[in-house]
Structure formats: C-alpha cells, structure tokens
Short mmCIF file of C-alpha atoms in Angstrom, two decimals:
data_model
loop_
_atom_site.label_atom_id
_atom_site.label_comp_id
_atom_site.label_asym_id
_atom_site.label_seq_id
_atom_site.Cartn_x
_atom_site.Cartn_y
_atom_site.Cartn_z
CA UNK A 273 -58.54 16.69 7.58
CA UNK A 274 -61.62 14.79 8.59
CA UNK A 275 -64.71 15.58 6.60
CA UNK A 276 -66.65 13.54 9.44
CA UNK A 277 -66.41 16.65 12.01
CA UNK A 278 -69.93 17.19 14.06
CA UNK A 279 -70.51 20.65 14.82
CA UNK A 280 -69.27 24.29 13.44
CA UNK A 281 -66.47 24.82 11.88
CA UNK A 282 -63.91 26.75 13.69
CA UNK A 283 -62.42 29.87 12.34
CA UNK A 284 -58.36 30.81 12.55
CA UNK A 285 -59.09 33.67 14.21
CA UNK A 286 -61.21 31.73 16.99
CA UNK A 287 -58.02 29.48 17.57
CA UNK A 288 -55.83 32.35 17.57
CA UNK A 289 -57.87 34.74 19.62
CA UNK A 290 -58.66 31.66 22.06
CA UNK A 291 -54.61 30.65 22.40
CA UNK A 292 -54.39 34.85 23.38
CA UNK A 293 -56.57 34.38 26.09
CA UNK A 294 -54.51 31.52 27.20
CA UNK A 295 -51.15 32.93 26.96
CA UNK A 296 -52.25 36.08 28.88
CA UNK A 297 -53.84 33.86 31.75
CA UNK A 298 -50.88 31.57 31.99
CA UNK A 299 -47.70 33.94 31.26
CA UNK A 300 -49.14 37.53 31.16
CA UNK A 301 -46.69 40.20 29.77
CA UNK A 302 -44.90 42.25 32.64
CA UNK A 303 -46.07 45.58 32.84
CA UNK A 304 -43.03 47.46 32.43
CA UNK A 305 -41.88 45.75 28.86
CA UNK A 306 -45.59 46.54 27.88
CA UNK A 307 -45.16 50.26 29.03
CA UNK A 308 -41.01 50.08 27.12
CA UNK A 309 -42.81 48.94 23.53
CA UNK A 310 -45.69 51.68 23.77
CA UNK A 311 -42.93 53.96 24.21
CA UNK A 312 -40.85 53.00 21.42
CA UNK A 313 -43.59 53.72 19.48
CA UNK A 314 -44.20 57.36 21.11
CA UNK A 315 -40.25 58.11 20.73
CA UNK A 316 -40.01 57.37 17.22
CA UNK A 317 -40.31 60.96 15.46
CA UNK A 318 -40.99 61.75 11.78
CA UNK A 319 -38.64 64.96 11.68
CA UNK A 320 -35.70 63.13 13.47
CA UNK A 321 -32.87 61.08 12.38
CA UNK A 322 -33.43 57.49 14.04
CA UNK A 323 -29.72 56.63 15.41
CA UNK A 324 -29.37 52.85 15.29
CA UNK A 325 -27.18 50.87 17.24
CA UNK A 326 -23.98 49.20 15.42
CA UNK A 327 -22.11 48.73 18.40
CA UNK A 328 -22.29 47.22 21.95
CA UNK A 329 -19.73 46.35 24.06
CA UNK A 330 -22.23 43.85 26.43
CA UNK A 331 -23.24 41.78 23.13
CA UNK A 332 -19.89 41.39 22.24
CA UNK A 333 -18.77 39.97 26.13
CA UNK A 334 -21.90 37.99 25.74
CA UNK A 335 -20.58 36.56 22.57
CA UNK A 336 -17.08 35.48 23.83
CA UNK A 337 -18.70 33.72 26.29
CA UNK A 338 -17.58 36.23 29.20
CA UNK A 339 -19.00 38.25 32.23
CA UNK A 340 -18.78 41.93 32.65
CA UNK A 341 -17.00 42.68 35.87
CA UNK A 342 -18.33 45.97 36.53
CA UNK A 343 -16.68 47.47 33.26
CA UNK A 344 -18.11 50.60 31.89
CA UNK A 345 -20.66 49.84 28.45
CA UNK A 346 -19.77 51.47 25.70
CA UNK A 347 -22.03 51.52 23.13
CA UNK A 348 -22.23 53.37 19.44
CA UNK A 349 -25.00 54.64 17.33
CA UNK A 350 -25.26 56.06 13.64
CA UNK A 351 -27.23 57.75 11.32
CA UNK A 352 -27.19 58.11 7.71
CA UNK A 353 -24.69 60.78 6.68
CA UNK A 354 -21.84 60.39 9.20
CA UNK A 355 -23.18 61.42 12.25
CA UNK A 356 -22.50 58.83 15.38
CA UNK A 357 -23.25 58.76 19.12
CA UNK A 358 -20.46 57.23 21.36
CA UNK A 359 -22.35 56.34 24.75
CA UNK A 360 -20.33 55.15 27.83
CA UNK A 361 -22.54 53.59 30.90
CA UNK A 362 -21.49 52.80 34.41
CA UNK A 363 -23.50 52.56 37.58
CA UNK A 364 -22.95 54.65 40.46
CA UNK A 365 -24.67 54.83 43.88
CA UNK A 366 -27.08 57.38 42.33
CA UNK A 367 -28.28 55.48 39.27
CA UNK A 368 -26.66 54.92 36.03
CA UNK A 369 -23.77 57.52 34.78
CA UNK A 370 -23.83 57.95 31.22
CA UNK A 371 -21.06 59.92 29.00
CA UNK A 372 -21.96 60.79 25.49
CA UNK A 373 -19.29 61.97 22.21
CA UNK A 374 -20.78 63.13 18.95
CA UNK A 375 -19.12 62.41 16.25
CA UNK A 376 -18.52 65.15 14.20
CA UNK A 377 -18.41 67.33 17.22
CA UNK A 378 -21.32 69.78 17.18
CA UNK A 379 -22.77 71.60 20.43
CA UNK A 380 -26.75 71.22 21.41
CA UNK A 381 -28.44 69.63 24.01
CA UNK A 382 -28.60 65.81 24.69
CA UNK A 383 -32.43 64.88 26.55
CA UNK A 384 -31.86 61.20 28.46
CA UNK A 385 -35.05 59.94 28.49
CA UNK A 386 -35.68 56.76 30.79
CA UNK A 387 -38.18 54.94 33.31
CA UNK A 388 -37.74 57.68 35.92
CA UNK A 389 -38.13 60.52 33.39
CA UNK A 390 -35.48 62.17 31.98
CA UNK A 391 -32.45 64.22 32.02
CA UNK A 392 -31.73 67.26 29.85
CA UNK A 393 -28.01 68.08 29.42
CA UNK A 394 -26.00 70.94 27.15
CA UNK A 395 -23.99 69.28 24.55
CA UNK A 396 -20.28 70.97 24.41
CA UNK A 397 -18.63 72.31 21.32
CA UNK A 398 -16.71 69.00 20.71
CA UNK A 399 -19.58 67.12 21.64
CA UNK A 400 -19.48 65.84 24.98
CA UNK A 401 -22.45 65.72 27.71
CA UNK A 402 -22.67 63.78 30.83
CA UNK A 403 -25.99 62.88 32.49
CA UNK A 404 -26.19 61.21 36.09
CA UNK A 405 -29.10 59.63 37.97
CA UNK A 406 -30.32 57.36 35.20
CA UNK A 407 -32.88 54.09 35.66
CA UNK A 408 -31.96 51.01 34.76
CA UNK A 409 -34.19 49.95 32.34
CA UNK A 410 -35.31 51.61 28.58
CA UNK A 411 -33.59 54.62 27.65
CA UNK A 412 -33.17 56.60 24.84
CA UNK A 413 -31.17 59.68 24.04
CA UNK A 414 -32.36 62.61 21.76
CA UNK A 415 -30.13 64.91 20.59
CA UNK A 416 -30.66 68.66 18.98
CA UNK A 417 -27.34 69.88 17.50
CA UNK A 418 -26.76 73.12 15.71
CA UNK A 419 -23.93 74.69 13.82
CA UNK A 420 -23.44 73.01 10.19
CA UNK A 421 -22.66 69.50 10.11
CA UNK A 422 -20.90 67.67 6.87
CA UNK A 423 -23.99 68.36 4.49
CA UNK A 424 -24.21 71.87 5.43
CA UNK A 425 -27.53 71.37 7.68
CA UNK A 426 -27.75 74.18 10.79
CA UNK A 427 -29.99 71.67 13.06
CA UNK A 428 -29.96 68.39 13.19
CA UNK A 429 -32.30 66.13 15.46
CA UNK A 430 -31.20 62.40 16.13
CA UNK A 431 -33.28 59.94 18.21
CA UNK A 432 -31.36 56.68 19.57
CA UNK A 433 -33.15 53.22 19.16
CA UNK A 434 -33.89 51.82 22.34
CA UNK A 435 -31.62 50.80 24.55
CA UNK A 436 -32.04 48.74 28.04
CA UNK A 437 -29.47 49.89 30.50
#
C-alpha cells in the first residue's frame, strides 16, 4: 500500500456500505424475490420437520441440455426418518395444478402456500391431495399428518423448502 496517502483513512465498512448504495441505485433487488427471502425466513418453523428437496425433474432437463415441452414437474422432498413428499406440477388455465403423494401414506391436511395466498387441502388415507389455482412463483407446502408413522409418532408436521413454480 502507499504510506504517502493525504487524508483519512478509509474504513472496510465505508467501502462496503458505499458499494451497497451503489448496487441498490444501479441494479436494485426486485421486489417480489425480496418479499420470497423474508418469507423463507417466516416459513421456517422450529416444531416442524424441514422437507428438503432431493429431486427435480426441471434441474435434471436443464442438465441434459433439454427444454420442457409442457411436461408435468415432478419433484421429491424428504425428511429425516423416511418420510417423503412426491409433488407433480402442471399449469392449467386457472393457475398451477399441483398433485401431492406421501410417502408412507398417512392422512392430514396439506396447506399450499404461495404468492396469491394459499390453498388448504385434506390429505387422503394413502396420502394423496390435489390443490388447483396456484401462482407461479414461491411456494411451499406444509403438511400435518396423523396416525403413527414408522417411529411410532401420532402427528407429524413437515414444511417443504422453497420451491419456485
């Protein structure tokens, strides 16, 4: 560095806080991805079993160098202990269709939470819900099943990560 410098010296966090300014005057964040990460943060719950995504049919097009055609998305979720969340997207004239399969099948209720709100639906026996009318956008899906699952637990609440649609 040059020990010749006229003036004050200039702190880190004066760069960095000036280069903020900058960045938010030249390419400001869109609104709605600032309103999708403060959600993430309010969906995350302490008493719920965070489902993460380990599956994704539109990475794995995108990775073979392909374009989706108008093919349904499937897309799978797990959480520790055995429990996973086969999702199935299409879109209709109404919004986004979206199929759900628990695996083991337990019965509850599936809540669809997404830009426009969200949709609560009764989870079958086996498993299955359907919920129509979704936004494109972020969406997550929380889940309360009952009966006993693998471990013996009567209720079990599982929160997907974040998904865009």
């Amino acid at each position: 560095m040059d020990d010749d410098r006229k003036g004050s010296d200039v702190s880190d966090e004066i760069i960095l806080a000036n280069l903020r300014v900058a960045a938010a005057v030249r390419e400001p964040v869109p609104a709605s991805v600032l309103r999708a990460a403060r959600d993430a943060f309010a969906w995350r719950l302490i008493d719920a079993e965070l489902a993460e995504l380990v599956a994704d049919s539109a990475l794995e097009l995108a990775y073979a160098g392909t374009r989706g055609g108008g093919e349904p998305r499937l897309v799978t979720f797990e959480v520790p202990g055995g429990t996973a969340l086969e999702l199935e997207t299409c879109l209709n004239g109404r919004g986004i269709r979206l199929v759900g399969q628990v695996i083991p099948g337990r019965p509850g209720t599936a809540e669809v939470q997404h830009g426009g709100g969200s949709v609560a639906v009764a989870v079958d026996e086996v498993g299955r819900f359907a919920a129509h009318g979704i936004c494109p956008g972020p969406m997550r899906v929380r889940l309360r099943l009952t009966g006993p699952d693998a471990r013996g637990n009567l209720e079990l609440e599982i929160v997907t990560a974040s998904l865009t649609l």
